[in-house]
Amino acid sequence: MKDRRARWYGGCAPGSRPVAAPVGARLLWRDPALWVCGGWQPEQVRTLALGSARIAVLGPCSATEHDLARALSAPELATVARTWAGSHTVVRLTERGRVEVLADVGAASPLYTVRAPDGAVWGSSSLALSSLTGGSVDTGWLAAYLRDKHSPASGLSAWAGVTPVPAGHLLTLGSEGGMTLASWWKPMRRTPHEASTALRHALGEGVRVRVSGVPASTDLAGMDSTTVTLLAAQCGPITGVTVHPAGVTTGGDMEYARALDVPGLIRSPFPLAARHLPFSATDVPLPATDEPAPSTAVWAMFADQLGTVASAGSVCHLTGDGGDNLFSSTPAHLVRLARSGHWARMFGDARDWARLRRQSPRPLLTAALRGNAYRIGRADFGRPKWLAAPVPKVSAPTGPDADMALVAELRTVARSAYAELQLADALGLALHNPYFDGAVLDAVVSAPAEQRYSARRYKPMLADTFADLLPDAHRTRAAKGLMVGDFHLGLRMNRRRVLGLADGRLAALGLVNPAPLRATVHAAALGAETVWPPLLSVLAAEAWLEAVERAPGTEWTRNAPTPAGAP
């Protein structure tokens, strides 16, 4: 039977007494404790010891045993570990008794800390750690999420007393209970050839370490997921799942999936029926997650798709999520062009981008001249009229650095997508998003802007890097279809159920005014033009609160057993 518990890991600071660990966890070592919870593939939990020093890599990682040995004795952990592909956390206990925890660059493996009565505790699940701090939702974080989920509250998690570790930082815990943070990563510069080589290695290795030797499946739809599928097929048989409307077996994604002819690829269509419409009820309860999951509105479809894949024998499923964020990013490079006086190129790129999006170039030019790379091309929906609480300071960057704007956006999306992995865990399936890997982000952001961005070509860096792998039809594909009509129809069919969410837990917390929210739901159900992102956020947050309310909290034991063979 597949282990359906959420997979997470964590540990204590040196000197914590008595040793605490979650009930049911597998202890990797003690004094200070390090544990994993849930069902992990053995190759994704690796440890190495030399004398009193120890190192662990938790999550899919391309590092060899030789790499671990080098990192164990390296003066600076990050100098060795920064090139490892995959999505993982590296933990090192030094001979001096300090614990070093290396947070990945892309935030796809988020980390959090709490100050418990017996000492500092860190872990990869804010929900699990919240049981040490009272299990209360942080209403400030939630207010910022409802205002704009892509601009999170600074220094907060969804849980009161649980503090996020910034991506690309080293967390150090000493025996005196102190915790320090130091940034270990910054973008580097590569030539176009070097950047493509780095991307090819990072994505290829990131896929390989996940699918080698295990029954695996992938999404098979647009250019991003197709690239992942083709890389996975090089490692062995792979099942490519293509979602399509029931009764429609030609055109769209189905046509592109059918055009692929590579050894080891098993095509698996997944027809969508009326029961899969957004907001539909399902017999599979929404699992509790660290924060609201992006797929909450389509949980009926998502649960059925992943459950079907798991029932067919797959133990891990790879998606193309993150590809749009990396390769179809906003034209933040316009700020650099403005600051360097390349006016003709700036006006030309702004015009082309605006024409592609069918909008005026004026907002782009205004943001470029003001030097705010983060706001270029980003929709500001304003404060939702149903939001009834003040919003704390958010962590959206400002300034002219286009690279850091891309990094900030990807990290926010990747951290949110971690909740999707937790949903899949509840169905007995390990979900992976290779495009959120730190080494992939490092490769993309190192490329010149001209290589990454084009208003005339779709995802040029991805298409050029994998030109020998992708068929011509896939490399020249422009975009995918939209599901706006499905959301209107799903809301109309499930209006009574959705209206029941409007006056619930968020309203009781003083975060939402139910009347304008109900009015918006009614209008959307009737087909009125709808600003979907804030509406989906508030409905997801309400469903999330219900899920965490009925979920049992994490229990902790003060008598953690000594692991077998522990150093």
Coordinates of C-alpha atoms in Angstrom, one line a residue:
M1 CA 0.0 0.0 0.0
K2 CA 1.3 3.5 -0.9
D3 CA 2.1 5.8 2.0
R4 CA -0.4 8.6 1.7
R5 CA 1.0 10.8 4.5
A6 CA 2.5 14.2 3.6
R7 CA 6.2 14.0 2.9
W8 CA 8.2 16.5 4.9
Y9 CA 11.4 16.7 6.9
G10 CA 12.9 18.8 9.7
G11 CA 15.2 18.9 12.7
C12 CA 16.1 20.5 15.9
A13 CA 18.8 22.9 16.9
P14 CA 21.9 21.5 18.7
G15 CA 21.4 21.3 22.5
S16 CA 17.6 20.8 22.3
R17 CA 16.5 18.8 25.3
P18 CA 14.7 16.5 25.3
V19 CA 14.9 15.4 21.7
A20 CA 11.5 16.1 20.0
A21 CA 10.3 14.6 16.7
P22 CA 6.9 14.1 15.1
V23 CA 5.1 10.9 15.9
G24 CA 5.6 8.3 13.2
A25 CA 8.7 10.1 11.8
R26 CA 11.8 8.2 10.7
L27 CA 14.8 9.6 12.6
L28 CA 17.9 9.9 10.5
W29 CA 20.1 11.0 13.4
R30 CA 19.7 12.4 16.8
D31 CA 21.5 15.0 19.0
P32 CA 20.4 17.1 17.2
A33 CA 17.4 15.3 15.7
L34 CA 16.9 15.1 12.0
W35 CA 13.8 13.3 10.6
V36 CA 11.7 12.6 7.6
C37 CA 7.9 11.9 7.5
G38 CA 5.9 10.1 4.9
G39 CA 6.8 7.8 2.0
W40 CA 10.1 8.8 0.4
Q41 CA 12.0 7.0 -2.4
P42 CA 15.2 5.7 -0.8
E43 CA 17.4 7.7 -3.2
Q44 CA 15.8 10.9 -2.1
V45 CA 16.9 10.5 1.5
R46 CA 20.7 10.1 1.6
T47 CA 23.1 10.6 4.5
L48 CA 26.9 10.4 4.9
A49 CA 29.0 10.6 8.1
L50 CA 32.7 11.2 8.7
G51 CA 33.6 11.2 12.4
S52 CA 31.2 13.5 14.1
A53 CA 30.4 15.4 11.0
R54 CA 27.3 14.4 9.0
I55 CA 25.5 15.5 5.9
A56 CA 22.0 14.7 4.5
V57 CA 20.4 15.5 1.2
L58 CA 16.6 15.4 1.3
G59 CA 14.6 15.4 -2.0
P60 CA 15.5 14.6 -5.6
C61 CA 19.2 15.5 -6.1
S62 CA 21.8 14.7 -8.8
A63 CA 24.7 14.7 -6.2
T64 CA 26.9 11.6 -6.2
E65 CA 28.4 10.0 -3.1
H66 CA 31.7 11.7 -4.0
D67 CA 29.8 15.0 -4.2
L68 CA 28.4 14.4 -0.7
A69 CA 31.9 13.7 0.6
R70 CA 33.3 16.9 -0.9
A71 CA 30.4 18.9 0.6
L72 CA 30.9 17.3 4.0
S73 CA 34.4 18.7 4.3
A74 CA 34.1 21.9 2.2
P75 CA 34.7 25.2 4.1
E76 CA 31.5 26.6 2.6
L77 CA 28.7 24.2 1.9
A78 CA 27.1 26.3 -0.9
T79 CA 30.2 26.3 -3.1
V80 CA 29.8 22.6 -3.7
A81 CA 26.1 22.2 -3.5
R82 CA 25.0 25.1 -5.8
T83 CA 25.5 23.0 -9.0
W84 CA 23.4 20.0 -7.9
A85 CA 20.3 19.5 -10.0
G86 CA 16.9 18.7 -8.5
S87 CA 14.8 20.2 -5.7
H88 CA 16.2 19.4 -2.3
T89 CA 17.5 20.7 1.0
V90 CA 21.1 20.0 2.2
V91 CA 21.7 19.6 5.9
R92 CA 25.2 19.5 7.5
L93 CA 26.2 18.9 11.1
T94 CA 29.7 20.2 11.5
E95 CA 32.4 18.8 13.8
R96 CA 31.9 21.9 15.9
G97 CA 28.3 20.9 16.5
R98 CA 26.6 23.6 14.3
V99 CA 23.7 22.7 12.1
E100 CA 23.7 24.2 8.6
V101 CA 20.6 24.0 6.4
L102 CA 20.9 25.1 2.8
A103 CA 17.6 26.4 1.4
D104 CA 17.2 25.9 -2.3
V105 CA 17.3 28.8 -4.8
G106 CA 13.8 28.3 -6.3
A107 CA 11.7 28.0 -3.1
A108 CA 10.2 24.7 -4.5
S109 CA 11.4 23.1 -1.3
P110 CA 10.4 25.8 1.3
L111 CA 11.7 25.8 4.8
Y112 CA 10.4 27.3 8.0
T113 CA 11.5 27.8 11.6
V114 CA 9.7 28.0 15.0
R115 CA 11.0 28.7 18.5
A116 CA 9.6 25.9 20.6
P117 CA 9.9 25.7 24.4
D118 CA 12.8 23.2 24.1
G119 CA 14.6 25.1 21.4
A120 CA 14.5 26.0 17.7
V121 CA 12.9 23.6 15.2
W122 CA 13.0 23.8 11.5
G123 CA 11.1 21.9 8.8
S124 CA 9.7 21.9 5.3
S125 CA 6.0 22.0 6.3
S126 CA 4.6 25.2 8.0
L127 CA 1.4 23.3 8.7
A128 CA 3.2 20.6 10.6
L129 CA 5.4 23.1 12.5
S130 CA 2.3 25.2 13.5
S131 CA 1.3 22.5 16.0
L132 CA 4.3 23.7 18.1
T133 CA 3.0 27.3 18.1
G134 CA -0.7 26.9 18.8
G135 CA -1.9 26.1 15.3
S136 CA -3.4 29.5 14.5
V137 CA -3.6 31.0 11.0
D138 CA -1.7 34.2 10.5
T139 CA -4.4 36.6 9.4
G140 CA -1.9 39.2 8.2
W141 CA -0.5 36.7 5.7
L142 CA -3.9 35.7 4.7
A143 CA -5.0 39.3 4.1
A144 CA -2.0 39.8 1.8
Y145 CA -2.9 36.6 0.0
L146 CA -6.4 37.8 -0.6
R147 CA -5.1 41.1 -1.9
D148 CA -2.6 39.6 -4.3
K149 CA -1.3 36.1 -3.9
H150 CA 1.8 36.9 -5.9
S151 CA 2.8 39.6 -3.4
P152 CA 3.1 37.7 0.0
A153 CA 3.5 39.4 3.3
S154 CA 7.1 40.0 4.3
G155 CA 8.5 37.5 6.8
L156 CA 5.3 35.7 7.4
S157 CA 3.9 32.3 6.6
A158 CA 0.3 31.2 6.6
W159 CA 0.7 30.2 10.3
A160 CA 1.3 32.4 13.3
G161 CA 4.7 31.9 14.9
V162 CA 6.1 30.0 11.9
T163 CA 8.7 32.0 10.0
P164 CA 9.8 31.3 6.4
V165 CA 13.5 30.8 5.6
P166 CA 14.2 32.9 2.5
A167 CA 15.1 30.9 -0.6
G168 CA 18.8 30.9 -1.5
H169 CA 19.8 31.4 2.2
L170 CA 21.8 29.3 4.6
L171 CA 20.2 28.7 8.0
T172 CA 22.7 28.1 10.8
L173 CA 21.7 26.9 14.2
G174 CA 24.1 26.9 17.2
S175 CA 24.1 25.1 20.5
E176 CA 23.1 28.3 22.3
G177 CA 19.7 28.4 20.5
G178 CA 20.7 31.1 18.1
M179 CA 19.6 31.1 14.4
T180 CA 21.3 33.1 11.7
L181 CA 20.5 33.6 8.0
A182 CA 23.0 34.4 5.3
S183 CA 22.3 34.7 1.5
W184 CA 24.4 32.1 -0.4
W185 CA 23.2 32.6 -4.0
K186 CA 23.2 35.4 -6.5
P187 CA 22.7 35.4 -10.2
M188 CA 25.8 34.9 -12.4
R189 CA 26.4 35.8 -16.1
R190 CA 26.8 33.3 -18.9
T191 CA 27.1 33.5 -22.6
P192 CA 24.1 32.2 -24.6
H193 CA 25.8 28.9 -25.3
E194 CA 26.9 28.5 -21.6
A195 CA 23.3 29.3 -20.4
S196 CA 21.7 26.8 -22.8
T197 CA 24.3 24.2 -21.7
A198 CA 23.5 24.8 -18.1
L199 CA 19.8 24.7 -18.7
R200 CA 20.0 21.5 -20.6
H201 CA 22.0 19.9 -17.8
A202 CA 19.9 21.2 -14.9
L203 CA 16.5 20.2 -16.4
G204 CA 17.8 16.9 -17.9
E205 CA 19.3 15.8 -14.6
G206 CA 16.4 17.1 -12.6
V207 CA 14.1 14.9 -14.6
R208 CA 16.5 11.9 -14.5
V209 CA 16.9 11.8 -10.8
R210 CA 13.1 11.7 -10.4
V211 CA 12.1 9.0 -12.9
S212 CA 15.0 6.6 -13.2
G213 CA 14.0 3.2 -12.0
V214 CA 10.5 3.9 -11.0
P215 CA 7.1 3.9 -12.8
A216 CA 6.5 7.5 -13.7
S217 CA 4.1 9.7 -15.7
T218 CA 4.0 13.3 -17.0
D219 CA 1.6 15.9 -18.2
L220 CA 1.7 16.0 -22.0
A221 CA 0.3 19.2 -23.3
G222 CA 2.3 22.4 -24.1
M223 CA 5.9 22.9 -24.9
D224 CA 7.0 22.8 -21.3
S225 CA 5.4 19.5 -20.4
T226 CA 6.4 18.0 -23.7
T227 CA 10.0 18.8 -23.1
V228 CA 9.9 17.2 -19.7
T229 CA 8.1 14.1 -21.2
L230 CA 10.8 13.7 -23.9
L231 CA 13.6 14.0 -21.3
A232 CA 11.8 11.4 -19.1
A233 CA 11.4 9.0 -22.0
Q234 CA 15.2 8.9 -22.4
C235 CA 15.3 7.3 -18.9
G236 CA 12.8 4.6 -19.5
P237 CA 9.1 4.0 -20.2
I238 CA 6.9 7.0 -19.4
T239 CA 3.2 7.6 -19.5
G240 CA 2.2 11.0 -20.9
V241 CA -1.2 12.2 -19.8
T242 CA -3.1 14.6 -22.0
V243 CA -6.3 16.2 -20.7
H244 CA -9.0 16.9 -23.3
P245 CA -12.8 17.5 -23.4
A246 CA -14.8 14.3 -23.4
G247 CA -15.7 13.4 -27.0
V248 CA -13.1 15.7 -28.5
T249 CA -10.2 13.6 -29.7
T250 CA -8.7 15.8 -32.4
G251 CA -7.0 19.2 -32.4
G252 CA -5.4 21.1 -29.5
D253 CA -3.1 19.2 -27.1
M254 CA -4.3 15.8 -28.4
E255 CA -3.0 16.6 -31.9
Y256 CA 0.4 17.6 -30.6
A257 CA 0.6 14.5 -28.3
R258 CA -0.3 12.2 -31.1
A259 CA 2.5 13.7 -33.2
L260 CA 5.2 12.6 -30.8
D261 CA 6.8 9.4 -31.9
V262 CA 9.6 8.5 -29.4
P263 CA 10.5 5.1 -27.9
G264 CA 9.2 4.5 -24.4
L265 CA 6.3 7.0 -24.6
I266 CA 2.8 5.6 -23.6
R267 CA 0.1 8.1 -24.4
S268 CA -2.8 8.3 -21.9
P269 CA -5.8 10.5 -22.7
F270 CA -7.7 11.9 -19.8
P271 CA -11.2 13.0 -20.9
L272 CA -12.9 15.7 -18.9
A273 CA -16.6 15.2 -18.1
A274 CA -19.1 17.5 -16.4
R275 CA -18.1 16.2 -13.0
H276 CA -14.6 17.7 -13.6
L277 CA -15.9 21.3 -14.0
P278 CA -14.3 23.9 -11.7
F279 CA -15.9 24.2 -8.2
S280 CA -17.5 20.7 -8.5
A281 CA -18.0 18.5 -5.5
T282 CA -16.0 15.3 -5.2
D283 CA -15.9 12.3 -2.9
V284 CA -12.2 13.0 -2.3
P285 CA -12.0 15.6 0.5
L286 CA -9.5 18.4 -0.1
P287 CA -6.4 17.6 2.0
A288 CA -4.9 20.1 4.4
T289 CA -1.8 21.9 3.0
D290 CA 0.6 24.5 4.2
E291 CA -1.4 27.2 2.3
P292 CA -4.2 27.4 -0.2
A293 CA -3.3 25.2 -3.3
P294 CA -3.5 26.8 -6.7
S295 CA -5.6 23.9 -8.0
T296 CA -8.3 24.2 -5.3
A297 CA -11.0 25.3 -7.7
V298 CA -10.4 22.3 -10.0
W299 CA -9.8 19.8 -7.2
A300 CA -12.5 17.5 -8.7
M301 CA -10.5 17.2 -11.9
F302 CA -7.0 17.2 -10.3
A303 CA -7.9 14.5 -7.8
D304 CA -9.4 12.3 -10.4
Q305 CA -6.5 12.7 -12.8
L306 CA -3.8 12.0 -10.2
G307 CA -5.8 9.3 -8.6
T308 CA -6.2 7.6 -12.0
V309 CA -2.4 7.9 -12.6
A310 CA -1.6 6.4 -9.2
S311 CA -4.0 3.6 -9.6
A312 CA -2.3 2.7 -12.9
G313 CA 1.0 2.2 -11.0
S314 CA 2.8 5.5 -11.3
V315 CA 4.7 6.5 -8.2
C316 CA 5.7 9.9 -9.4
H317 CA 4.2 12.4 -11.8
L318 CA 6.0 15.3 -13.5
T319 CA 4.4 18.6 -14.6
G320 CA 5.4 21.5 -16.8
D321 CA 4.4 24.0 -14.2
G322 CA 6.8 26.9 -13.9
G323 CA 7.7 26.9 -17.6
D324 CA 5.5 29.9 -18.4
N325 CA 7.1 31.9 -15.5
L326 CA 10.6 31.2 -16.7
F327 CA 10.2 31.4 -20.5
S328 CA 7.2 33.7 -21.0
S329 CA 8.1 36.3 -18.4
T330 CA 7.1 39.9 -18.5
P331 CA 9.3 42.3 -20.5
A332 CA 11.2 43.6 -17.4
H333 CA 14.3 44.1 -19.6
L334 CA 12.6 47.4 -20.8
V335 CA 13.9 49.0 -17.7
R336 CA 17.5 48.1 -18.6
L337 CA 17.0 49.5 -22.1
A338 CA 15.6 52.7 -20.7
R339 CA 18.4 53.2 -18.3
S340 CA 21.0 52.5 -21.0
G341 CA 19.4 54.9 -23.5
H342 CA 18.4 52.2 -26.1
W343 CA 15.2 54.1 -26.9
A344 CA 14.5 52.6 -30.3
R345 CA 14.8 49.0 -29.0
M346 CA 12.7 49.9 -25.9
F347 CA 9.8 51.4 -27.9
G348 CA 9.9 48.6 -30.4
D349 CA 9.9 45.8 -27.8
A350 CA 7.1 47.6 -25.8
R351 CA 5.0 48.0 -29.0
D352 CA 5.5 44.3 -30.0
W353 CA 4.7 43.0 -26.5
A354 CA 1.6 45.2 -26.2
R355 CA 0.4 44.1 -29.7
L356 CA 0.8 40.4 -28.7
R357 CA -1.3 41.0 -25.5
R358 CA -3.8 43.3 -27.3
Q359 CA -3.2 46.2 -25.0
S360 CA -1.7 49.7 -25.0
P361 CA 2.1 50.0 -24.6
R362 CA 1.7 53.1 -22.5
P363 CA 1.7 51.3 -19.1
L364 CA 4.9 49.4 -20.1
L365 CA 6.7 52.5 -21.2
T366 CA 5.7 54.3 -18.0
A367 CA 6.9 51.5 -15.8
A368 CA 10.2 51.3 -17.8
L369 CA 10.9 55.0 -17.4
R370 CA 10.1 54.8 -13.7
G371 CA 12.6 51.9 -13.3
N372 CA 10.2 49.4 -11.7
A373 CA 11.0 46.1 -13.4
Y374 CA 8.7 44.0 -11.2
R375 CA 5.5 45.9 -12.2
I376 CA 6.1 45.8 -15.9
G377 CA 3.4 43.7 -17.6
R378 CA 1.9 42.6 -14.3
A379 CA -1.8 43.1 -13.8
D380 CA -2.9 45.1 -10.8
F381 CA -6.4 44.1 -10.0
G382 CA -6.7 46.6 -7.2
R383 CA -8.0 45.8 -3.7
P384 CA -10.9 43.3 -3.9
K385 CA -14.1 45.0 -2.8
W386 CA -14.9 42.1 -0.4
L387 CA -11.5 42.4 1.4
A388 CA -12.3 43.8 4.9
A389 CA -8.9 43.8 6.6
P390 CA -5.8 45.9 6.4
V391 CA -2.9 44.3 4.4
P392 CA 0.6 44.2 6.0
K393 CA 3.7 45.2 4.1
V394 CA 4.4 42.8 1.3
S395 CA 7.6 41.5 -0.1
A396 CA 7.3 42.5 -3.8
P397 CA 10.6 43.9 -5.0
T398 CA 11.1 47.3 -6.5
G399 CA 13.8 48.7 -8.7
P400 CA 15.3 48.2 -12.1
D401 CA 16.8 44.7 -11.7
A402 CA 14.9 42.5 -14.2
D403 CA 16.7 39.3 -13.1
M404 CA 15.6 39.7 -9.5
A405 CA 12.0 40.5 -10.6
L406 CA 12.0 37.1 -12.4
V407 CA 13.5 35.4 -9.4
A408 CA 11.0 36.9 -7.0
E409 CA 8.0 36.0 -9.2
L410 CA 9.2 32.4 -9.7
R411 CA 9.9 31.9 -6.0
T412 CA 6.4 33.0 -5.0
V413 CA 4.8 30.7 -7.5
A414 CA 7.1 27.8 -6.6
R415 CA 6.3 28.1 -2.9
S416 CA 2.6 28.1 -3.6
A417 CA 3.0 25.1 -5.9
Y418 CA 4.4 23.1 -2.9
A419 CA 0.8 22.8 -1.7
E420 CA 0.1 20.9 -4.9
L421 CA 2.7 18.3 -3.9
Q422 CA 1.0 17.9 -0.6
L423 CA -2.3 17.3 -2.3
A424 CA -0.7 14.6 -4.4
D425 CA 0.8 13.0 -1.4
A426 CA -2.7 12.4 0.0
L427 CA -3.4 10.4 -3.1
G428 CA -0.3 8.3 -2.8
L429 CA 1.6 10.0 -5.7
A430 CA 4.8 12.0 -5.6
L431 CA 4.3 15.2 -7.7
H432 CA 7.3 17.0 -9.1
N433 CA 7.7 20.4 -10.9
P434 CA 11.2 20.3 -12.5
Y435 CA 11.0 23.9 -13.8
F436 CA 11.0 25.2 -10.2
D437 CA 14.4 23.6 -9.5
G438 CA 17.0 26.0 -8.3
A439 CA 19.6 24.9 -10.9
V440 CA 17.1 25.5 -13.7
L441 CA 16.4 29.0 -12.3
D442 CA 20.1 29.7 -12.0
A443 CA 20.6 28.7 -15.7
V444 CA 17.8 30.8 -17.0
V445 CA 18.5 33.9 -15.1
S446 CA 22.2 33.8 -16.1
A447 CA 21.3 34.1 -19.8
P448 CA 21.2 37.5 -21.6
A449 CA 17.8 39.1 -21.8
E450 CA 17.8 38.9 -25.6
Q451 CA 18.1 35.1 -25.3
R452 CA 15.2 34.8 -22.8
Y453 CA 12.7 37.3 -24.3
S454 CA 11.1 37.8 -27.6
A455 CA 7.7 39.2 -28.6
R456 CA 8.0 37.5 -31.9
R457 CA 8.9 33.9 -30.8
Y458 CA 7.3 31.7 -28.2
K459 CA 9.7 30.7 -25.4
P460 CA 12.9 31.1 -27.5
M461 CA 15.4 29.9 -24.8
L462 CA 13.5 26.7 -24.2
A463 CA 12.9 26.1 -27.9
D464 CA 16.5 26.7 -28.9
T465 CA 18.0 24.7 -26.0
F466 CA 16.0 21.6 -26.9
A467 CA 15.8 22.2 -30.6
D468 CA 17.2 18.7 -31.3
L469 CA 14.6 17.1 -29.0
L470 CA 11.4 18.9 -29.8
P471 CA 9.7 18.3 -33.1
D472 CA 9.3 21.4 -35.4
A473 CA 5.5 21.6 -34.7
H474 CA 6.1 21.8 -31.0
R475 CA 8.9 24.4 -31.2
T476 CA 6.8 26.7 -33.3
R477 CA 3.6 26.3 -31.3
A478 CA 2.5 29.7 -30.0
A479 CA 0.3 29.1 -27.0
K480 CA -2.3 26.9 -25.3
G481 CA -6.1 27.4 -24.9
L482 CA -7.8 29.0 -22.0
M483 CA -10.4 27.6 -19.6
V484 CA -12.3 30.8 -18.8
G485 CA -15.5 29.4 -20.2
D486 CA -15.2 26.3 -18.0
F487 CA -15.0 28.5 -14.9
H488 CA -18.1 30.4 -15.8
L489 CA -20.0 27.2 -16.5
G490 CA -18.6 25.4 -13.4
L491 CA -19.6 28.4 -11.2
R492 CA -23.1 28.4 -12.7
M493 CA -23.6 24.7 -12.1
N494 CA -22.2 24.8 -8.6
R495 CA -23.4 28.3 -7.6
R496 CA -25.2 27.2 -4.4
R497 CA -22.1 25.3 -3.2
V498 CA -19.8 28.3 -3.9
L499 CA -22.2 30.8 -2.3
G500 CA -21.9 28.7 0.9
L501 CA -18.2 29.6 1.0
A502 CA -18.9 33.4 0.9
D503 CA -20.1 33.7 4.5
G504 CA -17.8 31.3 6.3
R505 CA -14.5 31.2 8.1
L506 CA -12.9 34.2 6.4
A507 CA -15.9 36.3 7.3
A508 CA -15.7 35.0 10.9
L509 CA -12.0 36.1 11.0
G510 CA -13.0 39.6 9.8
L511 CA -11.2 39.3 6.5
V512 CA -14.1 39.2 4.1
N513 CA -17.3 41.1 3.6
P514 CA -19.8 38.5 2.4
A515 CA -22.2 40.7 0.5
P516 CA -19.9 42.0 -2.3
L517 CA -18.4 38.5 -2.6
R518 CA -21.8 36.9 -3.1
A519 CA -22.6 39.6 -5.7
T520 CA -19.4 38.8 -7.6
V521 CA -20.2 35.1 -7.5
H522 CA -23.7 35.7 -8.9
A523 CA -22.4 37.9 -11.7
A524 CA -19.6 35.4 -12.7
A525 CA -22.2 32.6 -12.7
L526 CA -24.3 34.6 -15.2
G527 CA -21.3 35.0 -17.5
A528 CA -20.3 38.6 -16.7
E529 CA -16.7 39.6 -17.4
T530 CA -14.8 38.5 -14.3
V531 CA -11.4 39.2 -12.7
W532 CA -10.8 35.6 -11.8
P533 CA -7.5 35.7 -9.8
P534 CA -8.8 37.4 -6.6
L535 CA -12.1 35.5 -6.8
L536 CA -10.3 32.2 -7.1
S537 CA -8.0 33.2 -4.2
V538 CA -10.8 34.0 -1.8
L539 CA -12.6 30.7 -2.6
A540 CA -9.5 28.7 -2.3
A541 CA -8.7 30.3 1.1
E542 CA -12.1 29.4 2.4
A543 CA -11.9 25.8 1.2
W544 CA -8.4 25.6 2.7
L545 CA -9.5 26.8 6.1
E546 CA -12.2 24.1 6.1
A547 CA -9.6 21.4 5.2
V548 CA -7.1 22.4 7.9
E549 CA -10.0 22.6 10.5
R550 CA -10.9 19.0 10.0
A551 CA -7.4 17.7 9.7
P552 CA -5.6 16.2 12.8
G553 CA -2.7 18.2 14.0
T554 CA 0.9 16.9 14.1
E555 CA 1.7 15.1 17.3
W556 CA 5.2 15.2 18.8
T557 CA 7.1 12.7 20.9
R558 CA 9.8 13.6 23.5
N559 CA 11.3 10.1 23.4
A560 CA 12.5 9.8 19.8
P561 CA 14.1 6.4 19.2
T562 CA 17.7 6.0 18.1
P563 CA 17.8 5.3 14.4
A564 CA 19.2 1.9 13.4
G565 CA 22.7 2.3 12.2
A566 CA 22.8 5.9 13.3
P567 CA 26.3 7.5 13.7

